Structures are given as structure tokens and as C-alpha cells.
mmCIF file of C-alpha atoms in Angstrom:
data_model
loop_
_atom_site.group_PDB
_atom_site.id
_atom_site.type_symbol
_atom_site.label_atom_id
_atom_site.label_comp_id
_atom_site.label_asym_id
_atom_site.label_seq_id
_atom_site.Cartn_x
_atom_site.Cartn_y
_atom_site.Cartn_z
ATOM 1 C CA MET A 412 -19.140 0.890 -16.472
ATOM 2 C CA TYR A 413 -18.400 -2.747 -16.445
ATOM 3 C CA VAL A 414 -16.527 -5.330 -14.251
ATOM 4 C CA ILE A 415 -14.734 -8.055 -16.152
ATOM 5 C CA LEU A 416 -14.641 -11.605 -14.971
ATOM 6 C CA MET A 417 -11.788 -13.355 -16.488
ATOM 7 C CA PHE A 418 -11.036 -17.234 -16.395
ATOM 8 C CA ASP A 419 -7.686 -18.948 -15.600
ATOM 9 C CA LEU A 420 -7.235 -21.543 -18.447
ATOM 10 C CA HIS A 421 -3.973 -22.460 -17.471
ATOM 11 C CA CYS A 422 -5.020 -23.764 -14.009
ATOM 12 C CA CYS A 423 -7.443 -26.454 -15.285
ATOM 13 C CA LYS A 424 -5.344 -29.663 -15.242
ATOM 14 C CA LYS A 425 -8.664 -31.576 -15.160
ATOM 15 C CA ARG A 426 -12.246 -31.148 -14.549
ATOM 16 C CA SER A 427 -12.707 -29.515 -11.080
ATOM 17 C CA ARG A 428 -14.969 -27.212 -9.157
ATOM 18 C CA LEU A 429 -14.961 -23.591 -10.039
ATOM 19 C CA ASP A 430 -14.806 -20.695 -7.801
ATOM 20 C CA ILE A 431 -14.955 -16.978 -8.248
ATOM 21 C CA VAL A 432 -12.710 -14.640 -6.623
ATOM 22 C CA ARG A 433 -12.889 -11.004 -6.312
ATOM 23 C CA VAL A 434 -9.743 -9.022 -6.891
ATOM 24 C CA VAL A 435 -9.513 -5.132 -5.588
ATOM 25 C CA PHE A 436 -6.999 -2.889 -7.175
ATOM 26 C CA LEU A 437 -5.394 0.271 -5.574
ATOM 27 C CA ASP A 438 -7.573 2.433 -7.816
ATOM 28 C CA ASP A 439 -10.476 0.429 -6.191
ATOM 29 C CA GLU A 440 -11.550 -1.159 -9.771
ATOM 30 C CA GLN A 441 -12.801 -4.734 -8.834
ATOM 31 C CA ILE A 442 -12.294 -7.522 -11.249
ATOM 32 C CA PHE A 443 -13.791 -11.137 -10.840
ATOM 33 C CA TYR A 444 -11.744 -14.094 -11.742
ATOM 34 C CA LYS A 445 -12.380 -17.765 -12.127
ATOM 35 C CA ILE A 446 -10.201 -20.015 -10.253
ATOM 36 C CA THR A 447 -10.188 -24.216 -9.718
ATOM 37 C CA ASN A 448 -8.930 -26.005 -6.790
ATOM 38 C CA TYR A 449 -5.815 -26.318 -8.900
ATOM 39 C CA THR A 450 -5.273 -22.662 -8.985
ATOM 40 C CA LEU A 451 -2.174 -21.286 -6.864
ATOM 41 C CA VAL A 452 -1.848 -17.824 -5.532
ATOM 42 C CA GLU A 453 1.052 -17.450 -7.833
ATOM 43 C CA ASP A 454 -1.221 -18.366 -11.163
ATOM 44 C CA LEU A 455 -3.877 -15.814 -10.261
ATOM 45 C CA PHE A 456 -1.187 -13.153 -9.691
ATOM 46 C CA HIS A 457 0.442 -13.565 -12.825
ATOM 47 C CA ILE A 458 -2.860 -13.595 -14.660
ATOM 48 C CA ILE A 459 -3.535 -10.263 -12.957
ATOM 49 C CA CYS A 460 -0.264 -8.841 -13.697
ATOM 50 C CA SER A 461 -0.865 -9.809 -17.265
ATOM 51 C CA SER A 462 -4.314 -8.176 -17.732
ATOM 52 C CA ILE A 463 -2.884 -4.968 -16.378
ATOM 53 C CA GLU A 464 0.335 -5.175 -18.668
ATOM 54 C CA LEU A 465 2.645 -5.258 -15.804
ATOM 55 C CA ARG A 466 6.065 -6.550 -16.136
ATOM 56 C CA GLU A 467 7.973 -5.766 -13.172
ATOM 57 C CA ARG A 468 6.126 -7.923 -10.657
ATOM 58 C CA ASP A 469 8.448 -8.543 -7.888
ATOM 59 C CA ILE A 470 7.425 -5.937 -5.661
ATOM 60 C CA PHE A 471 3.733 -6.560 -5.833
ATOM 61 C CA GLY A 472 1.425 -9.216 -4.167
ATOM 62 C CA LEU A 473 -2.086 -10.120 -3.253
ATOM 63 C CA ALA A 474 -3.025 -9.612 0.319
ATOM 64 C CA ILE A 475 -6.011 -9.840 2.649
ATOM 65 C CA PRO A 476 -6.738 -7.330 5.611
ATOM 66 C CA SER A 477 -6.685 -8.479 9.357
ATOM 67 C CA ASP A 478 -6.925 -6.461 12.433
ATOM 68 C CA GLU A 479 -2.928 -6.727 12.544
ATOM 69 C CA GLY A 480 -2.414 -5.043 9.004
ATOM 70 C CA TRP A 481 -2.267 -6.602 5.595
ATOM 71 C CA LEU A 482 -1.057 -10.538 5.346
ATOM 72 C CA PHE A 483 0.267 -11.256 1.820
ATOM 73 C CA LEU A 484 -0.462 -14.690 0.362
ATOM 74 C CA GLU A 485 2.269 -17.040 -0.111
ATOM 75 C CA PRO A 486 2.685 -17.638 -4.031
ATOM 76 C CA SER A 487 2.946 -21.313 -3.591
ATOM 77 C CA VAL A 488 -0.433 -21.770 -1.710
ATOM 78 C CA PHE A 489 -3.686 -23.001 -3.490
ATOM 79 C CA MET A 490 -6.175 -20.607 -3.664
ATOM 80 C CA HIS A 491 -8.973 -23.068 -2.580
ATOM 81 C CA LYS A 492 -7.036 -23.362 0.711
ATOM 82 C CA ILE A 493 -6.805 -19.588 1.113
ATOM 83 C CA ILE A 494 -10.418 -19.382 0.496
ATOM 84 C CA GLY A 495 -11.108 -22.141 3.123
ATOM 85 C CA ILE A 496 -9.248 -20.681 5.818
ATOM 86 C CA TYR A 497 -9.426 -17.046 5.445
ATOM 87 C CA LEU A 498 -12.214 -15.943 3.102
ATOM 88 C CA THR A 499 -15.932 -16.952 2.758
ATOM 89 C CA PRO A 500 -16.362 -19.147 -0.416
ATOM 90 C CA THR A 501 -18.914 -18.196 -3.114
ATOM 91 C CA LYS A 502 -21.813 -20.650 -3.646
ATOM 92 C CA ARG A 503 -22.276 -19.293 -7.288
ATOM 93 C CA VAL A 504 -20.706 -20.985 -10.540
ATOM 94 C CA CYS A 505 -20.598 -19.334 -13.729
ATOM 95 C CA SER A 506 -20.740 -21.119 -17.043
ATOM 96 C CA SER A 507 -19.120 -18.763 -19.552
ATOM 97 C CA ASP A 508 -15.431 -18.125 -19.859
ATOM 98 C CA ILE A 509 -15.918 -14.159 -19.669
ATOM 99 C CA LEU A 510 -18.908 -12.451 -18.170
ATOM 100 C CA LEU A 511 -19.656 -8.453 -18.047
ATOM 101 C CA LEU A 512 -21.418 -7.435 -15.008
ATOM 102 C CA THR A 513 -22.925 -3.907 -14.683
ATOM 103 C CA THR A 514 -21.923 -1.850 -11.994
ATOM 104 C CA ASP A 515 -25.365 -2.099 -10.187
ATOM 105 C CA LYS A 516 -25.311 -5.854 -10.387
ATOM 106 C CA TYR A 517 -21.915 -6.108 -9.051
ATOM 107 C CA GLN A 518 -22.606 -4.174 -6.177
ATOM 108 C CA CYS A 519 -25.292 -6.478 -5.234
ATOM 109 C CA THR A 520 -23.452 -9.793 -5.608
ATOM 110 C CA SER A 521 -19.903 -8.674 -4.882
ATOM 111 C CA SER A 522 -20.024 -9.479 -1.264
ATOM 112 C CA LEU A 523 -20.643 -13.102 -1.896
ATOM 113 C CA TYR A 524 -17.510 -13.578 -3.327
ATOM 114 C CA PRO A 525 -14.000 -14.170 -1.393
ATOM 115 C CA THR A 526 -11.898 -11.095 -2.046
ATOM 116 C CA VAL A 527 -8.236 -10.527 -2.386
ATOM 117 C CA TYR A 528 -6.245 -7.105 -2.748
ATOM 118 C CA PHE A 529 -3.592 -6.079 -5.192
ATOM 119 C CA ARG A 530 -0.953 -4.298 -3.260
ATOM 120 C CA ILE A 531 2.635 -3.402 -3.008
ATOM 121 C CA ARG A 532 4.528 -6.331 -1.136
ATOM 122 C CA PHE A 533 7.847 -4.965 -1.116
ATOM 123 C CA TYR A 534 8.619 -0.976 -0.928
ATOM 124 C CA ILE A 535 11.710 -0.031 -2.716
ATOM 125 C CA PRO A 536 13.650 3.072 -3.158
ATOM 126 C CA ILE A 537 12.331 5.452 -5.842
ATOM 127 C CA HIS A 538 15.222 5.179 -8.187
ATOM 128 C CA CYS A 539 14.392 1.318 -8.567
ATOM 129 C CA LEU A 540 11.097 2.248 -10.355
ATOM 130 C CA ASN A 541 11.715 1.702 -13.979
ATOM 131 C CA GLU A 542 8.547 1.324 -16.153
ATOM 132 C CA ARG A 543 5.555 3.669 -16.292
ATOM 133 C CA VAL A 544 2.913 1.287 -15.149
ATOM 134 C CA THR A 545 4.950 0.277 -12.057
ATOM 135 C CA GLN A 546 5.517 3.913 -11.121
ATOM 136 C CA HIS A 547 1.681 4.434 -11.490
ATOM 137 C CA ILE A 548 0.709 1.661 -9.441
ATOM 138 C CA TYR A 549 3.285 2.764 -6.842
ATOM 139 C CA TYR A 550 1.898 6.212 -6.945
ATOM 140 C CA MET A 551 -1.840 4.856 -6.060
ATOM 141 C CA GLN A 552 -0.493 2.705 -3.185
ATOM 142 C CA LEU A 553 1.464 5.730 -1.588
ATOM 143 C CA ARG A 554 -1.677 7.719 -2.300
ATOM 144 C CA LYS A 555 -3.811 5.295 0.012
ATOM 145 C CA ASN A 556 -1.100 5.426 2.599
ATOM 146 C CA GLN A 557 -1.010 9.097 2.754
ATOM 147 C CA ILE A 558 -4.925 9.008 3.291
ATOM 148 C CA VAL A 559 -5.053 6.217 5.832
ATOM 149 C CA PHE A 560 -1.903 6.228 7.881
ATOM 150 C CA ASN A 561 -2.266 9.470 9.716
ATOM 151 C CA LEU A 562 1.248 9.837 10.083
ATOM 152 C CA PHE A 563 2.313 12.968 11.408
ATOM 153 C CA CYS A 564 4.299 15.396 9.005
ATOM 154 C CA ASP A 565 4.405 19.215 8.486
ATOM 155 C CA SER A 566 1.243 20.879 6.981
ATOM 156 C CA SER A 567 3.014 21.823 3.882
ATOM 157 C CA VAL A 568 3.909 18.571 3.118
ATOM 158 C CA TYR A 569 0.278 17.559 2.842
ATOM 159 C CA LEU A 570 -0.651 20.394 0.848
ATOM 160 C CA GLN A 571 1.973 19.677 -1.673
ATOM 161 C CA LEU A 572 1.240 15.797 -2.017
ATOM 162 C CA ALA A 573 -2.468 17.082 -2.534
ATOM 163 C CA ALA A 574 -1.447 19.283 -5.218
ATOM 164 C CA PHE A 575 0.846 16.706 -6.923
ATOM 165 C CA ALA A 576 -2.069 14.279 -6.913
ATOM 166 C CA LEU A 577 -4.597 16.946 -8.235
ATOM 167 C CA GLN A 578 -2.131 17.440 -10.974
ATOM 168 C CA ALA A 579 -1.722 13.987 -11.771
ATOM 169 C CA GLU A 580 -5.581 13.023 -11.689
ATOM 170 C CA LEU A 581 -7.247 16.237 -12.711
ATOM 171 C CA GLY A 582 -4.650 18.111 -14.670
ATOM 172 C CA ASN A 583 -4.148 21.893 -14.418
ATOM 173 C CA ALA A 584 -6.018 23.805 -11.786
ATOM 174 C CA PRO A 585 -8.732 26.425 -12.916
ATOM 175 C CA LYS A 586 -7.354 29.768 -13.904
ATOM 176 C CA SER A 587 -9.365 31.337 -11.256
ATOM 177 C CA TYR A 588 -11.069 29.842 -8.249
ATOM 178 C CA ASP A 589 -12.819 31.343 -5.195
ATOM 179 C CA PRO A 590 -13.660 28.351 -2.682
ATOM 180 C CA ALA A 591 -15.951 30.559 -0.748
ATOM 181 C CA SER A 592 -18.347 31.313 -3.761
ATOM 182 C CA THR A 593 -17.647 28.617 -6.259
ATOM 183 C CA GLU A 594 -18.416 24.779 -6.120
ATOM 184 C CA PRO A 595 -15.383 22.915 -5.176
ATOM 185 C CA TYR A 596 -13.360 21.178 -8.217
ATOM 186 C CA PHE A 597 -12.335 18.493 -5.857
ATOM 187 C CA ARG A 598 -13.418 16.644 -2.646
ATOM 188 C CA LEU A 599 -11.205 17.256 0.310
ATOM 189 C CA GLU A 600 -11.549 13.834 1.784
ATOM 190 C CA LEU A 601 -10.145 12.209 -1.329
ATOM 191 C CA TYR A 602 -6.637 14.172 -0.730
ATOM 192 C CA TYR A 603 -6.281 14.553 2.801
ATOM 193 C CA PRO A 604 -6.558 12.274 5.946
ATOM 194 C CA GLU A 605 -9.645 13.160 8.077
ATOM 195 C CA LYS A 606 -7.682 14.241 10.965
ATOM 196 C CA PHE A 607 -5.919 16.972 8.717
ATOM 197 C CA ILE A 608 -9.193 18.254 7.416
ATOM 198 C CA LYS A 609 -10.603 18.596 10.880
ATOM 199 C CA LEU A 610 -7.825 21.039 11.832
ATOM 200 C CA TRP A 611 -8.663 23.450 8.964
ATOM 201 C CA ASP A 612 -11.648 25.355 7.781
ATOM 202 C CA SER A 613 -12.900 23.658 4.656
ATOM 203 C CA VAL A 614 -12.748 26.883 2.603
ATOM 204 C CA GLU A 615 -9.319 28.049 3.699
ATOM 205 C CA LEU A 616 -8.061 24.495 3.135
ATOM 206 C CA ALA A 617 -9.473 24.642 -0.463
ATOM 207 C CA TYR A 618 -7.886 27.943 -1.015
ATOM 208 C CA TYR A 619 -4.432 26.929 -0.023
ATOM 209 C CA THR A 620 -4.777 23.599 -1.924
ATOM 210 C CA TYR A 621 -5.639 25.582 -4.967
ATOM 211 C CA ILE A 622 -2.599 27.922 -4.630
ATOM 212 C CA HIS A 623 -0.377 24.801 -4.404
ATOM 213 C CA HIS A 624 -2.249 23.160 -7.263
ATOM 214 C CA SER A 625 -1.919 26.448 -9.698
ATOM 215 C CA SER A 626 1.800 26.492 -8.851
ATOM 216 C CA ILE A 627 2.546 23.257 -10.924
ATOM 217 C CA ARG A 628 0.539 24.236 -14.044
ATOM 218 C CA ASN A 629 1.311 22.160 -17.040
ATOM 219 C CA THR A 630 3.247 19.479 -15.301
ATOM 220 C CA THR A 631 2.277 16.272 -16.887
ATOM 221 C CA ALA A 632 0.721 13.336 -14.996
ATOM 222 C CA TYR A 633 3.802 11.376 -15.075
ATOM 223 C CA LEU A 634 6.063 14.191 -13.628
ATOM 224 C CA ALA A 635 3.344 14.800 -10.753
ATOM 225 C CA GLU A 636 3.268 11.290 -10.097
ATOM 226 C CA PHE A 637 6.798 11.255 -9.843
ATOM 227 C CA HIS A 638 7.287 13.961 -7.436
ATOM 228 C CA PHE A 639 4.335 12.856 -5.448
ATOM 229 C CA ILE A 640 6.346 9.548 -4.822
ATOM 230 C CA HIS A 641 9.486 11.653 -4.325
ATOM 231 C CA LEU A 642 8.075 13.498 -1.499
ATOM 232 C CA ALA A 643 6.091 10.676 0.009
ATOM 233 C CA THR A 644 9.444 8.946 0.424
ATOM 234 C CA LYS A 645 11.167 11.349 2.314
ATOM 235 C CA LEU A 646 12.634 10.826 5.731
ATOM 236 C CA ASN A 647 10.189 13.247 7.549
ATOM 237 C CA SER A 648 7.089 12.419 5.303
ATOM 238 C CA ASP A 649 7.670 8.905 4.743
ATOM 239 C CA PHE A 650 4.697 6.955 3.484
ATOM 240 C CA ASN A 651 6.740 4.512 1.646
ATOM 241 C CA LEU A 652 6.553 1.563 4.369
ATOM 242 C CA HIS A 653 4.169 -0.984 5.827
ATOM 243 C CA LEU A 654 2.621 -0.168 9.119
ATOM 244 C CA TYR A 655 1.641 -2.913 11.631
ATOM 245 C CA PRO A 656 0.581 -2.627 15.321
ATOM 246 C CA ILE A 657 2.554 -4.398 17.737
ATOM 247 C CA VAL A 658 1.576 -5.171 21.458
ATOM 248 C CA LYS A 659 2.104 -2.455 24.018
ATOM 249 C CA PRO A 660 5.265 -2.515 26.257
ATOM 250 C CA SER A 661 2.782 -2.653 29.244
ATOM 251 C CA GLN A 662 -0.873 -2.767 30.078
ATOM 252 C CA LYS A 663 -0.501 0.741 31.659
ATOM 253 C CA CYS A 664 0.848 2.396 28.411
ATOM 254 C CA ARG A 665 -1.271 5.064 27.481
ATOM 255 C CA PHE A 666 -0.490 5.141 23.908
ATOM 256 C CA SER A 667 -0.262 2.440 21.327
ATOM 257 C CA VAL A 668 2.840 1.274 19.365
ATOM 258 C CA TRP A 669 3.381 0.753 15.673
ATOM 259 C CA ILE A 670 6.262 -0.687 13.626
ATOM 260 C CA GLY A 671 6.954 0.787 10.080
ATOM 261 C CA VAL A 672 8.879 -1.484 7.797
ATOM 262 C CA SER A 673 10.290 0.639 4.799
ATOM 263 C CA PRO A 674 13.584 0.483 2.414
ATOM 264 C CA ASN A 675 15.407 2.378 4.925
ATOM 265 C CA GLY A 676 14.917 0.062 8.098
ATOM 266 C CA PHE A 677 12.383 0.108 10.916
ATOM 267 C CA THR A 678 10.514 3.132 12.279
ATOM 268 C CA LEU A 679 8.832 2.776 15.786
ATOM 269 C CA TYR A 680 5.706 4.945 16.210
ATOM 270 C CA GLN A 681 3.699 5.827 19.122
ATOM 271 C CA HIS A 682 -0.016 6.812 18.823
ATOM 272 C CA PHE A 683 -2.127 8.430 21.539
ATOM 273 C CA PRO A 684 -5.858 8.232 21.201
ATOM 274 C CA ASP A 685 -7.240 10.653 18.462
ATOM 275 C CA ASP A 686 -3.570 11.922 17.733
ATOM 276 C CA TRP A 687 -1.347 11.563 14.921
ATOM 277 C CA ILE A 688 0.896 8.356 14.809
ATOM 278 C CA ILE A 689 4.468 9.844 15.645
ATOM 279 C CA PRO A 690 7.931 8.267 14.626
ATOM 280 C CA THR A 691 9.946 7.886 17.844
ATOM 281 C CA ASN A 692 12.843 5.709 16.900
ATOM 282 C CA ARG A 693 14.447 4.441 13.605
ATOM 283 C CA ILE A 694 16.524 1.449 12.971
ATOM 284 C CA LYS A 695 18.668 1.302 9.745
ATOM 285 C CA TRP A 696 19.143 -1.898 7.753
ATOM 286 C CA ASN A 697 22.914 -1.494 8.463
ATOM 287 C CA ASP A 698 22.465 -1.793 12.071
ATOM 288 C CA VAL A 699 20.698 -5.289 11.805
ATOM 289 C CA LYS A 700 22.583 -8.177 12.811
ATOM 290 C CA ARG A 701 20.341 -10.862 12.603
ATOM 291 C CA ILE A 702 16.455 -11.487 12.658
ATOM 292 C CA TYR A 703 14.263 -14.403 13.936
ATOM 293 C CA TYR A 704 10.878 -15.071 15.388
ATOM 294 C CA ASP A 705 9.528 -17.407 17.989
ATOM 295 C CA HIS A 706 5.754 -17.718 18.506
ATOM 296 C CA HIS A 707 4.259 -14.209 18.910
ATOM 297 C CA THR A 708 7.560 -12.454 18.645
ATOM 298 C CA VAL A 709 9.922 -11.100 16.203
ATOM 299 C CA THR A 710 13.267 -10.453 17.524
ATOM 300 C CA VAL A 711 16.164 -8.185 15.875
ATOM 301 C CA HIS A 712 19.684 -8.229 17.095
ATOM 302 C CA LEU A 713 21.719 -4.992 16.402
ATOM 303 C CA HIS A 714 25.474 -4.682 15.735
ATOM 304 C CA SER A 715 25.713 -2.005 18.586
ATOM 305 C CA LYS A 716 26.227 -3.410 21.877
ATOM 306 C CA ALA A 717 24.780 -6.596 21.192
ATOM 307 C CA TYR A 718 21.471 -4.922 21.668
ATOM 308 C CA ARG A 719 18.106 -6.492 20.806
ATOM 309 C CA ARG A 720 14.616 -5.328 20.047
ATOM 310 C CA ASP A 721 11.518 -7.706 20.470
ATOM 311 C CA PHE A 722 8.234 -6.844 18.512
ATOM 312 C CA LYS A 723 5.292 -8.970 19.961
ATOM 313 C CA MET A 724 2.218 -9.574 17.762
ATOM 314 C CA GLN A 725 -1.146 -10.756 18.826
ATOM 315 C CA ARG A 726 -0.698 -13.983 16.874
ATOM 316 C CA THR A 727 2.161 -16.225 15.887
ATOM 317 C CA LEU A 728 0.517 -16.092 12.138
ATOM 318 C CA SER A 729 1.171 -12.080 12.445
ATOM 319 C CA ALA A 730 4.645 -12.798 13.888
ATOM 320 C CA ARG A 731 5.681 -15.236 10.913
ATOM 321 C CA HIS A 732 4.106 -12.641 8.496
ATOM 322 C CA LEU A 733 6.107 -9.907 9.854
ATOM 323 C CA PHE A 734 9.289 -11.942 10.112
ATOM 324 C CA GLY A 735 9.041 -12.814 6.321
ATOM 325 C CA LEU A 736 8.338 -9.276 5.384
ATOM 326 C CA ILE A 737 11.270 -7.695 7.310
ATOM 327 C CA THR A 738 13.982 -10.236 6.099
ATOM 328 C CA ASN A 739 12.487 -9.835 2.393
ATOM 329 C CA MET A 740 12.380 -6.232 2.616
ATOM 330 C CA HIS A 741 15.937 -6.244 3.811
ATOM 331 C CA PHE A 742 17.059 -8.378 0.853
ATOM 332 C CA TYR A 743 15.454 -6.055 -1.801
ATOM 333 C CA GLN A 744 16.902 -3.097 -0.164
ATOM 334 C CA LEU A 745 20.589 -4.754 -0.518
ATOM 335 C CA ILE A 746 19.637 -5.535 -4.154
ATOM 336 C CA ALA A 747 18.500 -1.884 -4.826
ATOM 337 C CA GLU A 748 21.897 -0.463 -3.379
ATOM 338 C CA MET A 749 23.875 -2.853 -5.477
ATOM 339 C CA SER A 750 22.105 -1.856 -8.652
ATOM 340 C CA ALA A 751 21.629 1.718 -8.449
ATOM 341 C CA THR A 752 24.071 3.149 -5.788
ATOM 342 C CA HIS A 753 24.284 6.529 -7.393
ATOM 343 C CA SER A 754 20.922 7.035 -8.841
ATOM 344 C CA ASN A 755 19.301 8.512 -5.681
ATOM 345 C CA ASP A 756 21.577 11.461 -5.957
ATOM 346 C CA LEU A 757 20.406 12.171 -9.377
ATOM 347 C CA LEU A 758 16.883 12.705 -8.037
ATOM 348 C CA GLU A 759 17.739 15.961 -6.460
ATOM 349 C CA THR A 760 18.813 17.511 -9.910
ATOM 350 C CA ILE A 761 15.003 17.111 -10.990
ATOM 351 C CA VAL A 762 13.053 20.497 -10.056
ATOM 352 C CA LEU A 763 9.599 21.586 -10.846
#
């Protein structure tokens, strides 16, 4: 297995210092790219999209993790500024345009390089996914969300999502399988949240997963991914969102508060320690009158009774990022409604 390092020829306006940046994709593949101090975030992003033959690019972006969630990089900013402010720059310089690094060597050196992540920036309704490549990347993002978000939903939903993922990634289930006496053909931790696994006996969970997986035999990978996305974007099992922590209403509050930003609007969640993240209140985009932010706080004014909601973040940077994300998600939702007002109804006609 090799990790490819690609060189951005378009960003070299004149001789300048070279850096190497590591890009981590949603399938955990990691590719190294050369950049210069003239490389914009947008330049790197488009080279990445070209390398994976992605044409529908508007909903994707490059991000870095923070303790308040994912922060997406502005396309017009120079990469060397991002590295200088947020990331640890590398001291290594490569002389060749393309390098092949073996997996072992990569594992030893990857931590030396600044790292950005290729992710979904703007979640959209499922009927707006057109191309196969776009759907596959979208599926991988929702797969990650399903594992790490710890959102509360019915057990049958998690079982069915695992079955669709297994069918998409492994194909048909074995014709016969006894988890009590046979080596498992999949790893539970790759298809379920850790909290969900702890609620079950491992043999029993493997057996019920096998039953659900067997029921969709001969479903193609494309359809399995589609059905996964469809189920993972329903109202009561919605992983189609960004999830950010916000400041507690008071210091005495026993639970933490999260805000989810999705194509449907906002969802507020409460999270008691060692428990599921549970939705408590939903605000639809149609209910929003205007949005603004000031310092650490994003304020949303609603049409009904001149009502307002304040979402306080730990930092001004996080508040500004959340404000930009909310306004852009609102815009994308309006575009989606205008471009395909009737398509969502057609999804219900698709059956297994």
C-alpha cells in the first residue's frame, strides 16, 4: 500500500519555500501534497477534488479539528497562514514532484506534517445528491457521524444502518453464520457506536446484525449506500448535520448542550454524562427571521412573537464560524427547495 504525495504546479508563481501538508479523507486514506506560500486553500481543495474525480464540489471543504468542533478553512486564505496560525509546520522539504511513501514510513513521519481533513461542509437533502462519487463520499461522512455522534435513536435504526453499511462494504452476508461458534465476519466497533455496543451482549448483537444483513442480500453497493443515507437523514435518526457544543445555560446545569445544524434547521440537544445525546428542541429554517453574531454569541431571531435564541460559544472564532455555517446552510437549503421541490416525495417509492 502506498500514500501518494502530489505537487501543486499551479501555485508556483515564482520560486518559494515548499511545505508538505497531509490531507485525511473520510475513508481514512491519507495523501501528502506539496504547497508553496502562494497556495490558497481553494487551490489545494480543487487539486484534491480533481485527484478523486469529484465534480460536485460546492458541499465539501477542508477542515481542522478543535475542541468546539470542526472549523472549515476559508477558500481565499493562503495555506501558509493556516499552517502558521493553526498547524505545526513541517521542517522537511522534498525535491521530487511525486513521491511514493510506504505505509510503514508514512506512519513514522506523518505526525511531522500539518494536517487538514476533507469533509462535508454543507449538508443537503438526499435528493440533491446527483453523481455516484458525491453519494459515496456523502455516505462515508454519515457513516462517521453515526459512529461518533452518540445520538439517541431506536435500536432498530442502528441495526439497519449497520446492515446497509455491511452490504455496501462487504457484499452479501454469509449463507450460514453462528456468532457463538464462528469467527465474526465483521468488527462491531466499525459499525456501531461504543455506547451502543456496551448495551448488548456481543454474540447477540452480532447475530441480530447478521439477520438484518441477510435480509438485504443481493442489494448493490450503490443502493445500500443510498438506503443508508436515506435512513440516516430521517427526522428521528438524523445524522445529516454538524454538531457543536455550546456554553451551558448556567454553571449549575447538570447536562451539556449541543446545537445541530442540518438542512432542516437547528436542533438543540442535551447530554448528561455517560448518556446519549438527546434532541430537545427543533427550529426550522422557515421560522428564522435573521441571524447575527457578536463576540462569542450567535443570535437567531424567529418570526414567532419576536422570539430570539442566543447560542454562546467559548471563542469569538467559533461563534464566527458557526454564524457562517448557519447562514450558508440556510442558503443551500433554499436552493435545494427551489431546484427539487418534488423529488423528496419520490424517495418514498423506492423500496428494498
